[in-house]
PDB file of C-alpha atoms in Angstrom:
ATOM      1  CA  MET H  27      89.453 108.647  77.407  1.00 38.00           C
ATOM      2  CA  SER H  28      87.597 108.290  74.186  1.00 43.00           C
ATOM      3  CA  GLN H  29      84.489 110.027  75.426  1.00 54.00           C
ATOM      4  CA  ARG H  30      84.041 113.244  77.316  1.00 69.00           C
ATOM      5  CA  PHE H  31      84.345 112.686  81.051  1.00 77.00           C
ATOM      6  CA  ILE H  32      81.000 112.787  82.874  1.00 81.00           C
ATOM      7  CA  VAL H  33      81.240 114.387  86.307  1.00 85.00           C
ATOM      8  CA  THR H  34      78.985 112.392  88.617  1.00 88.00           C
ATOM      9  CA  LYS H  35      78.210 112.794  92.306  1.00 90.00           C
ATOM     10  CA  GLU H  36      80.495 109.858  93.079  1.00 91.00           C
ATOM     11  CA  HIS H  37      83.359 111.555  91.229  1.00 93.00           C
ATOM     12  CA  ARG H  38      82.815 114.722  93.242  1.00 94.00           C
ATOM     13  CA  ARG H  39      82.810 112.655  96.440  1.00 95.00           C
ATOM     14  CA  PHE H  40      86.089 111.063  95.357  1.00 96.00           C
ATOM     15  CA  THR H  41      87.587 114.492  94.650  1.00 96.00           C
ATOM     16  CA  GLU H  42      86.577 115.717  98.118  1.00 96.00           C
ATOM     17  CA  PHE H  43      88.035 112.546  99.644  1.00 96.00           C
ATOM     18  CA  ALA H  44      91.342 112.941  97.764  1.00 96.00           C
ATOM     19  CA  ASP H  45      91.562 116.630  98.716  1.00 96.00           C
ATOM     20  CA  ALA H  46      91.016 115.728 102.371  1.00 96.00           C
ATOM     21  CA  VAL H  47      93.758 113.089 102.252  1.00 96.00           C
ATOM     22  CA  ARG H  48      96.147 115.579 100.623  1.00 95.00           C
ATOM     23  CA  ARG H  49      95.427 118.306 103.131  1.00 94.00           C
ATOM     24  CA  GLY H  50      95.720 115.929 106.064  1.00 92.00           C
ATOM     25  CA  HIS H  51      98.943 114.298 104.817  1.00 92.00           C
ATOM     26  CA  THR H  52      97.415 110.961 105.720  1.00 94.00           C
ATOM     27  CA  ILE H  53      96.564 107.609 104.129  1.00 94.00           C
ATOM     28  CA  GLY H  54      93.194 106.935 102.517  1.00 95.00           C
ATOM     29  CA  LEU H  55      91.546 103.742 101.292  1.00 95.00           C
ATOM     30  CA  CYS H  56      89.071 103.855  98.398  1.00 96.00           C
ATOM     31  CA  PHE H  57      87.102 100.701  97.618  1.00 95.00           C
ATOM     32  CA  GLY H  58      84.178  99.802  95.394  1.00 93.00           C
ATOM     33  CA  SER H  59      82.871  97.177  92.990  1.00 92.00           C
ATOM     34  CA  ALA H  60      84.559  96.647  89.629  1.00 91.00           C
ATOM     35  CA  GLY H  61      83.476  99.138  86.999  1.00 89.00           C
ATOM     36  CA  VAL H  62      81.899 101.793  89.208  1.00 91.00           C
ATOM     37  CA  GLY H  63      84.426 104.453  88.129  1.00 91.00           C
ATOM     38  CA  LYS H  64      87.215 104.442  90.728  1.00 95.00           C
ATOM     39  CA  THR H  65      90.049 104.373  88.218  1.00 94.00           C
ATOM     40  CA  LEU H  66      88.404 106.947  85.954  1.00 93.00           C
ATOM     41  CA  SER H  67      88.065 109.347  88.885  1.00 95.00           C
ATOM     42  CA  ALA H  68      91.670 108.768  89.951  1.00 96.00           C
ATOM     43  CA  ARG H  69      92.920 109.421  86.419  1.00 95.00           C
ATOM     44  CA  ARG H  70      90.836 112.568  86.197  1.00 95.00           C
ATOM     45  CA  TYR H  71      92.103 113.811  89.566  1.00 96.00           C
ATOM     46  CA  ALA H  72      95.761 113.203  88.648  1.00 95.00           C
ATOM     47  CA  HIS H  73      95.355 114.541  85.066  1.00 94.00           C
ATOM     48  CA  TYR H  74      96.647 111.144  83.987  1.00 92.00           C
ATOM     49  CA  GLU H  75      95.205 111.292  80.479  1.00 89.00           C
ATOM     50  CA  LYS H  76      97.104 114.511  79.782  1.00 90.00           C
ATOM     51  CA  ALA H  77     100.383 113.518  81.399  1.00 92.00           C
ATOM     52  CA  HIS H  78     100.661 109.785  80.727  1.00 91.00           C
ATOM     53  CA  ASP H  79     102.553 109.891  77.430  1.00 90.00           C
ATOM     54  CA  LEU H  80     104.969 112.585  78.563  1.00 91.00           C
ATOM     55  CA  LEU H  81     105.759 110.902  81.900  1.00 91.00           C
ATOM     56  CA  THR H  82     105.991 107.420  80.389  1.00 90.00           C
ATOM     57  CA  TYR H  83     108.050 107.973  77.251  1.00 90.00           C
ATOM     58  CA  TRP H  84     109.945 111.074  78.449  1.00 87.00           C
ATOM     59  CA  GLY H  85     110.879 112.162  74.941  1.00 81.00           C
ATOM     60  CA  PRO H  86     111.717 115.582  73.469  1.00 83.00           C
ATOM     61  CA  ARG H  87     109.780 118.530  74.859  1.00 81.00           C
ATOM     62  CA  SER H  88     107.329 120.626  72.848  1.00 83.00           C
ATOM     63  CA  ASP H  89     105.498 123.921  73.393  1.00 81.00           C
ATOM     64  CA  ASN H  90     102.273 122.029  74.072  1.00 85.00           C
ATOM     65  CA  ASP H  91     103.833 120.421  77.133  1.00 90.00           C
ATOM     66  CA  ALA H  92     103.310 123.658  79.085  1.00 91.00           C
ATOM     67  CA  LYS H  93      99.654 122.704  79.545  1.00 93.00           C
ATOM     68  CA  ILE H  94     100.714 119.377  81.035  1.00 93.00           C
ATOM     69  CA  TYR H  95     103.156 121.083  83.403  1.00 94.00           C
ATOM     70  CA  ALA H  96     100.360 123.377  84.595  1.00 94.00           C
ATOM     71  CA  ALA H  97      97.959 120.440  85.090  1.00 94.00           C
ATOM     72  CA  LEU H  98     100.510 118.507  87.140  1.00 95.00           C
ATOM     73  CA  ASN H  99     101.197 121.597  89.210  1.00 95.00           C
ATOM     74  CA  ARG H 100      97.484 121.818  90.022  1.00 94.00           C
ATOM     75  CA  SER H 101      97.120 118.183  90.991  1.00 94.00           C
ATOM     76  CA  ARG H 102     100.525 117.606  92.662  1.00 95.00           C
ATOM     77  CA  THR H 103      99.558 113.920  92.331  1.00 96.00           C
ATOM     78  CA  VAL H 104     101.202 110.763  90.995  1.00 96.00           C
ATOM     79  CA  LEU H 105      99.007 107.869  89.838  1.00 97.00           C
ATOM     80  CA  TYR H 106     100.687 104.463  89.915  1.00 96.00           C
ATOM     81  CA  THR H 107      99.324 101.028  88.973  1.00 95.00           C
ATOM     82  CA  PRO H 108     101.511  98.066  89.952  1.00 93.00           C
ATOM     83  CA  SER H 109     101.673  95.147  87.554  1.00 91.00           C
ATOM     84  CA  VAL H 110     100.582  91.690  88.668  1.00 89.00           C
ATOM     85  CA  LEU H 111     104.192  90.583  89.281  1.00 87.00           C
ATOM     86  CA  THR H 112     105.562  93.874  90.616  1.00 88.00           C
ATOM     87  CA  THR H 113     108.310  93.291  93.174  1.00 91.00           C
ATOM     88  CA  PRO H 114     109.076  95.716  95.996  1.00 90.00           C
ATOM     89  CA  ARG H 115     112.267  96.802  94.191  1.00 93.00           C
ATOM     90  CA  THR H 116     110.336  97.443  90.971  1.00 94.00           C
ATOM     91  CA  LEU H 117     107.712  99.356  92.918  1.00 94.00           C
ATOM     92  CA  LYS H 118     110.399 101.507  94.537  1.00 93.00           C
ATOM     93  CA  ASP H 119     112.174 102.228  91.244  1.00 94.00           C
ATOM     94  CA  GLU H 120     109.028 102.949  89.205  1.00 94.00           C
ATOM     95  CA  LEU H 121     107.481 105.108  91.884  1.00 94.00           C
ATOM     96  CA  THR H 122     110.708 107.072  92.342  1.00 93.00           C
ATOM     97  CA  GLN H 123     110.908 107.628  88.587  1.00 94.00           C
ATOM     98  CA  ALA H 124     107.278 108.799  88.392  1.00 94.00           C
ATOM     99  CA  ILE H 125     107.723 111.208  91.310  1.00 94.00           C
ATOM    100  CA  THR H 126     111.015 112.579  89.944  1.00 93.00           C
ATOM    101  CA  ARG H 127     109.588 113.185  86.484  1.00 93.00           C
ATOM    102  CA  THR H 128     106.459 114.791  87.916  1.00 94.00           C
ATOM    103  CA  ASN H 129     108.613 117.081  90.065  1.00 93.00           C
ATOM    104  CA  MET H 130     110.634 118.091  87.023  1.00 91.00           C
ATOM    105  CA  CYS H 131     107.466 118.949  85.102  1.00 92.00           C
ATOM    106  CA  ILE H 132     106.098 120.987  87.998  1.00 93.00           C
ATOM    107  CA  GLU H 133     109.436 122.764  88.253  1.00 90.00           C
ATOM    108  CA  GLN H 134     109.219 123.620  84.564  1.00 89.00           C
ATOM    109  CA  HIS H 135     105.880 125.307  85.265  1.00 90.00           C
ATOM    110  CA  LEU H 136     107.023 127.167  88.378  1.00 89.00           C
ATOM    111  CA  VAL H 137     110.444 128.138  87.031  1.00 81.00           C
ATOM    112  CA  PRO H 138     110.319 128.268  83.212  1.00 67.00           C
ATOM    113  CA  PRO H 139     113.623 127.641  81.401  1.00 63.00           C
ATOM    114  CA  GLY H 140     115.762 130.746  81.196  1.00 61.00           C
ATOM    115  CA  THR H 141     114.447 132.328  84.402  1.00 60.00           C
ATOM    116  CA  ALA H 142     116.736 130.416  86.781  1.00 53.00           C
ATOM    117  CA  ALA H 143     119.968 128.500  86.626  1.00 49.00           C
ATOM    118  CA  PRO H 144     119.529 124.699  86.476  1.00 50.00           C
ATOM    119  CA  GLU H 145     121.348 124.227  89.763  1.00 48.00           C
ATOM    120  CA  ALA H 146     118.662 126.336  91.444  1.00 45.00           C
ATOM    121  CA  TRP H 147     115.797 124.120  90.316  1.00 45.00           C
ATOM    122  CA  GLY H 148     113.909 122.580  93.231  1.00 46.00           C
ATOM    123  CA  TRP H 149     114.074 118.981  92.018  1.00 47.00           C
ATOM    124  CA  ARG H 150     117.864 119.173  91.858  1.00 52.00           C
ATOM    125  CA  ASP H 151     117.948 120.317  95.469  1.00 55.00           C
ATOM    126  CA  GLY H 152     115.761 117.417  96.517  1.00 65.00           C
ATOM    127  CA  ARG H 153     112.619 119.494  96.917  1.00 79.00           C
ATOM    128  CA  ASN H 154     109.450 117.527  96.434  1.00 88.00           C
ATOM    129  CA  TYR H 155     106.304 119.081  94.952  1.00 93.00           C
ATOM    130  CA  VAL H 156     104.251 115.871  94.874  1.00 94.00           C
ATOM    131  CA  GLU H 157     101.688 115.885  97.680  1.00 95.00           C
ATOM    132  CA  LEU H 158      99.736 112.720  96.918  1.00 96.00           C
ATOM    133  CA  ILE H 159     100.411 109.232  95.549  1.00 96.00           C
ATOM    134  CA  ILE H 160      97.418 107.228  94.296  1.00 97.00           C
ATOM    135  CA  VAL H 161      98.001 103.488  93.913  1.00 97.00           C
ATOM    136  CA  ASP H 162      95.363 101.702  91.842  1.00 96.00           C
ATOM    137  CA  GLU H 163      94.790  97.907  91.936  1.00 94.00           C
ATOM    138  CA  ALA H 164      96.186  97.934  95.464  1.00 93.00           C
ATOM    139  CA  GLU H 165      95.243  94.273  96.074  1.00 91.00           C
ATOM    140  CA  ARG H 166      98.335  93.384  94.022  1.00 91.00           C
ATOM    141  CA  LEU H 167     100.653  94.769  96.683  1.00 89.00           C
ATOM    142  CA  ARG H 168     102.620  92.248  98.686  1.00 88.00           C
ATOM    143  CA  PRO H 169     103.349  92.849 102.386  1.00 88.00           C
ATOM    144  CA  ALA H 170     106.888  94.037 101.613  1.00 91.00           C
ATOM    145  CA  ALA H 171     105.587  96.490  99.000  1.00 91.00           C
ATOM    146  CA  LEU H 172     103.016  97.777 101.466  1.00 90.00           C
ATOM    147  CA  GLU H 173     105.748  98.291 104.047  1.00 90.00           C
ATOM    148  CA  LEU H 174     107.778 100.177 101.438  1.00 92.00           C
ATOM    149  CA  LEU H 175     104.866 102.559 100.829  1.00 92.00           C
ATOM    150  CA  ARG H 176     104.438 103.066 104.561  1.00 91.00           C
ATOM    151  CA  ASP H 177     108.136 103.865 104.906  1.00 90.00           C
ATOM    152  CA  ARG H 178     107.934 106.363 102.038  1.00 89.00           C
ATOM    153  CA  TYR H 179     104.862 107.958 103.630  1.00 91.00           C
ATOM    154  CA  ASP H 180     106.726 108.344 106.940  1.00 88.00           C
ATOM    155  CA  ARG H 181     109.945 109.671 105.419  1.00 88.00           C
ATOM    156  CA  ASP H 182     108.660 111.976 102.680  1.00 87.00           C
ATOM    157  CA  ASP H 183     105.348 113.129 104.204  1.00 84.00           C
ATOM    158  CA  ILE H 184     103.494 112.387 100.945  1.00 92.00           C
ATOM    159  CA  ALA H 185      99.825 111.518 101.352  1.00 95.00           C
ATOM    160  CA  LEU H 186      98.757 108.135 100.013  1.00 96.00           C
ATOM    161  CA  ILE H 187      95.538 106.680  98.578  1.00 97.00           C
ATOM    162  CA  LEU H 188      95.121 102.973  97.849  1.00 96.00           C
ATOM    163  CA  ILE H 189      92.291 101.965  95.495  1.00 97.00           C
ATOM    164  CA  GLY H 190      90.809  98.490  95.279  1.00 94.00           C
ATOM    165  CA  MET H 191      87.820  96.199  95.539  1.00 94.00           C
ATOM    166  CA  PRO H 192      85.477  95.898  98.536  1.00 92.00           C
ATOM    167  CA  GLY H 193      87.303  94.208 101.392  1.00 89.00           C
ATOM    168  CA  LEU H 194      90.459  96.253 100.834  1.00 87.00           C
ATOM    169  CA  GLU H 195      89.984  97.929 104.188  1.00 81.00           C
ATOM    170  CA  LYS H 196      89.784  94.528 105.908  1.00 84.00           C
ATOM    171  CA  GLN H 197      92.782  93.166 104.006  1.00 84.00           C
ATOM    172  CA  PHE H 198      95.037  95.963 105.204  1.00 81.00           C
ATOM    173  CA  SER H 199      93.808  95.716 108.788  1.00 80.00           C
ATOM    174  CA  HIS H 200      96.150  92.725 109.107  1.00 82.00           C
ATOM    175  CA  TYR H 201      99.096  95.139 108.927  1.00 84.00           C
ATOM    176  CA  PRO H 202      98.814  97.191 112.146  1.00 83.00           C
ATOM    177  CA  GLN H 203     101.666  99.613 111.474  1.00 84.00           C
ATOM    178  CA  PHE H 204     100.175 100.542 108.112  1.00 86.00           C
ATOM    179  CA  TYR H 205      96.531 100.455 109.162  1.00 85.00           C
ATOM    180  CA  SER H 206      97.108 102.710 112.179  1.00 85.00           C
ATOM    181  CA  ARG H 207      98.082 105.498 109.766  1.00 88.00           C
ATOM    182  CA  VAL H 208      94.872 105.301 107.704  1.00 90.00           C
ATOM    183  CA  GLY H 209      92.898 108.500 108.147  1.00 88.00           C
ATOM    184  CA  PHE H 210      90.034 108.072 105.667  1.00 92.00           C
ATOM    185  CA  ALA H 211      88.105 105.214 104.074  1.00 91.00           C
ATOM    186  CA  HIS H 212      85.872 105.979 101.106  1.00 94.00           C
ATOM    187  CA  GLN H 213      83.377 103.675  99.424  1.00 94.00           C
ATOM    188  CA  TYR H 214      82.822 104.389  95.723  1.00 95.00           C
ATOM    189  CA  ARG H 215      79.220 103.471  94.925  1.00 93.00           C
ATOM    190  CA  SER H 216      77.319 102.641  91.751  1.00 91.00           C
ATOM    191  CA  LEU H 217      75.196 105.293  90.041  1.00 90.00           C
ATOM    192  CA  GLY H 218      71.912 106.104  91.766  1.00 89.00           C
ATOM    193  CA  GLN H 219      68.688 106.484  89.822  1.00 89.00           C
ATOM    194  CA  ASP H 220      68.998 110.257  89.399  1.00 89.00           C
ATOM    195  CA  GLU H 221      72.642 109.999  88.341  1.00 89.00           C
ATOM    196  CA  LEU H 222      71.845 107.173  85.961  1.00 91.00           C
ATOM    197  CA  LEU H 223      69.201 109.341  84.324  1.00 92.00           C
ATOM    198  CA  PHE H 224      71.692 112.215  84.038  1.00 90.00           C
ATOM    199  CA  VAL H 225      74.293 109.972  82.374  1.00 91.00           C
ATOM    200  CA  LEU H 226      71.693 108.470  80.035  1.00 93.00           C
ATOM    201  CA  GLU H 227      70.619 111.941  78.923  1.00 92.00           C
ATOM    202  CA  ARG H 228      74.239 112.607  77.901  1.00 90.00           C
ATOM    203  CA  HIS H 229      74.410 109.358  75.960  1.00 90.00           C
ATOM    204  CA  TRP H 230      71.088 110.007  74.226  1.00 93.00           C
ATOM    205  CA  ARG H 231      72.360 113.458  73.262  1.00 90.00           C
ATOM    206  CA  SER H 232      75.605 112.001  71.883  1.00 88.00           C
ATOM    207  CA  LEU H 233      73.447 109.930  69.513  1.00 88.00           C
ATOM    208  CA  GLY H 234      71.505 112.996  68.423  1.00 89.00           C
ATOM    209  CA  LYS H 235      68.399 112.073  70.404  1.00 90.00           C
ATOM    210  CA  THR H 236      66.443 113.487  73.329  1.00 91.00           C
ATOM    211  CA  LEU H 237      65.578 111.395  76.366  1.00 92.00           C
ATOM    212  CA  ASP H 238      62.101 111.958  77.825  1.00 93.00           C
ATOM    213  CA  PRO H 239      61.438 109.956  81.009  1.00 91.00           C
ATOM    214  CA  ASP H 240      57.705 110.680  80.651  1.00 91.00           C
ATOM    215  CA  ASP H 241      57.627 108.962  77.265  1.00 93.00           C
ATOM    216  CA  PHE H 242      56.625 105.307  77.644  1.00 94.00           C
ATOM    217  CA  THR H 243      59.247 103.987  75.208  1.00 93.00           C
ATOM    218  CA  ASP H 244      62.037 105.973  76.851  1.00 92.00           C
ATOM    219  CA  ALA H 245      60.838 104.946  80.317  1.00 94.00           C
ATOM    220  CA  GLN H 246      61.010 101.303  79.244  1.00 94.00           C
ATOM    221  CA  ALA H 247      64.521 101.831  77.876  1.00 93.00           C
ATOM    222  CA  ILE H 248      65.665 103.481  81.111  1.00 94.00           C
ATOM    223  CA  ALA H 249      64.261 100.602  83.169  1.00 94.00           C
ATOM    224  CA  ALA H 250      65.969  98.037  80.936  1.00 93.00           C
ATOM    225  CA  ILE H 251      69.348  99.764  81.184  1.00 94.00           C
ATOM    226  CA  ALA H 252      69.003 100.114  84.958  1.00 93.00           C
ATOM    227  CA  ARG H 253      68.222  96.404  85.233  1.00 92.00           C
ATOM    228  CA  ILE H 254      71.130  95.349  83.004  1.00 91.00           C
ATOM    229  CA  THR H 255      73.839  97.621  84.401  1.00 91.00           C
ATOM    230  CA  ARG H 256      72.624  98.120  87.989  1.00 90.00           C
ATOM    231  CA  GLY H 257      74.274 101.528  87.877  1.00 89.00           C
ATOM    232  CA  ASN H 258      77.687 100.144  86.907  1.00 92.00           C
ATOM    233  CA  PHE H 259      79.496 102.855  84.962  1.00 89.00           C
ATOM    234  CA  ARG H 260      81.751 100.515  82.989  1.00 89.00           C
ATOM    235  CA  LEU H 261      78.848  98.332  81.832  1.00 90.00           C
ATOM    236  CA  LEU H 262      77.013 101.464  80.788  1.00 90.00           C
ATOM    237  CA  GLU H 263      79.986 102.619  78.714  1.00 88.00           C
ATOM    238  CA  ARG H 264      80.242  99.184  77.088  1.00 89.00           C
ATOM    239  CA  LEU H 265      76.526  98.939  76.379  1.00 92.00           C
ATOM    240  CA  PHE H 266      76.049 102.163  74.433  1.00 91.00           C
ATOM    241  CA  PRO H 267      78.444 101.437  71.537  1.00 91.00           C
ATOM    242  CA  GLN H 268      76.443  98.247  71.013  1.00 92.00           C
ATOM    243  CA  ILE H 269      73.172 100.185  71.125  1.00 93.00           C
ATOM    244  CA  GLN H 270      74.556 102.540  68.480  1.00 91.00           C
ATOM    245  CA  ARG H 271      75.615  99.556  66.371  1.00 92.00           C
ATOM    246  CA  VAL H 272      72.167  97.930  66.578  1.00 93.00           C
ATOM    247  CA  LEU H 273      70.481 101.186  65.593  1.00 92.00           C
ATOM    248  CA  LYS H 274      72.772 101.581  62.586  1.00 92.00           C
ATOM    249  CA  ILE H 275      72.497  97.994  61.345  1.00 93.00           C
ATOM    250  CA  ASN H 276      68.712  97.962  61.574  1.00 92.00           C
ATOM    251  CA  GLU H 277      68.301 101.567  60.404  1.00 92.00           C
ATOM    252  CA  LEU H 278      66.336 102.503  63.507  1.00 91.00           C
ATOM    253  CA  ASP H 279      65.841 105.943  65.021  1.00 91.00           C
ATOM    254  CA  THR H 280      64.441 105.083  68.456  1.00 92.00           C
ATOM    255  CA  ILE H 281      66.183 103.399  71.377  1.00 93.00           C
ATOM    256  CA  THR H 282      63.616 100.845  72.473  1.00 93.00           C
ATOM    257  CA  ASN H 283      63.628  97.987  74.943  1.00 91.00           C
ATOM    258  CA  ASP H 284      64.184  95.556  72.054  1.00 92.00           C
ATOM    259  CA  VAL H 285      67.232  97.515  70.871  1.00 93.00           C
ATOM    260  CA  ILE H 286      68.710  97.401  74.366  1.00 93.00           C
ATOM    261  CA  GLU H 287      68.055  93.671  74.700  1.00 91.00           C
ATOM    262  CA  ALA H 288      69.757  93.099  71.333  1.00 91.00           C
ATOM    263  CA  ALA H 289      72.748  95.202  72.439  1.00 91.00           C
ATOM    264  CA  GLN H 290      72.979  93.317  75.722  1.00 90.00           C
ATOM    265  CA  SER H 291      73.104  89.969  73.913  1.00 87.00           C
ATOM    266  CA  THR H 292      76.445  90.908  72.360  1.00 81.00           C
ATOM    267  CA  LEU H 293      78.100  91.634  75.701  1.00 78.00           C
ATOM    268  CA  VAL H 294      79.620  89.328  78.257  1.00 66.00           C
ATOM    269  CA  ILE H 295      78.309  90.779  81.500  1.00 61.00           C
ATOM    270  CA  GLY H 296      79.674  89.346  84.702  1.00 50.00           C
ATOM    271  CA  VAL H 297      78.525  89.782  88.255  1.00 43.00           C
ATOM    272  CA  THR H 298      79.068  93.343  89.528  1.00 43.00           C
TER     273      THR H 298
END
């Protein structure tokens, strides 16, 4: 992520939800409107930003990879996003590859090279360290792919979280064998007023400014942003680079309602 991750109440709720699914070795459904932060929270939980390049390109190792091994050992989680045209066979192969590579990295952390013979490494003996699979964009899954995930859940005892849009829980209710195994359903909500204010204070600070809700100009700006974004995290992240651009072009120092309206005019904002 280009900006420092902001830990919100919804992210903490997601973390508690994911921990509960892991501990219970069950299946969880996470649903929420587009842009509220579901994917960001899942990436944060799985340490995806740290591990993505290593797990994807699987090139030569370096000394810095030890930090990634440690992060994967803490999360014991694989994050997987199926493509639009993913077939069940592709899903099986890609998921197996991601789990195998994650296990190898965790093994490198638990048994550093030189401390045990390769044949004694857990991943070579079929031992699995991954405790949770998170599947983002779960609406893309076809019935056969969903059945494949259920079979893997039953055989390997790996907890599973599916992330998608509202209605995901109703969509999967049409598959009784899968749905009967669902232990938790979690709704990821938009930012509340207090959280929105907290996030805005961080953004103001990143621009070298101080947000004062008791100041009339700042109060107007807060109200305008709340009206435009409706607490949608993605819209908020898209809006602020435009606010910064408007300030720079017009050589302004204060974020006013007019600045926000000008920034909004450059965005294509759909229904959230």
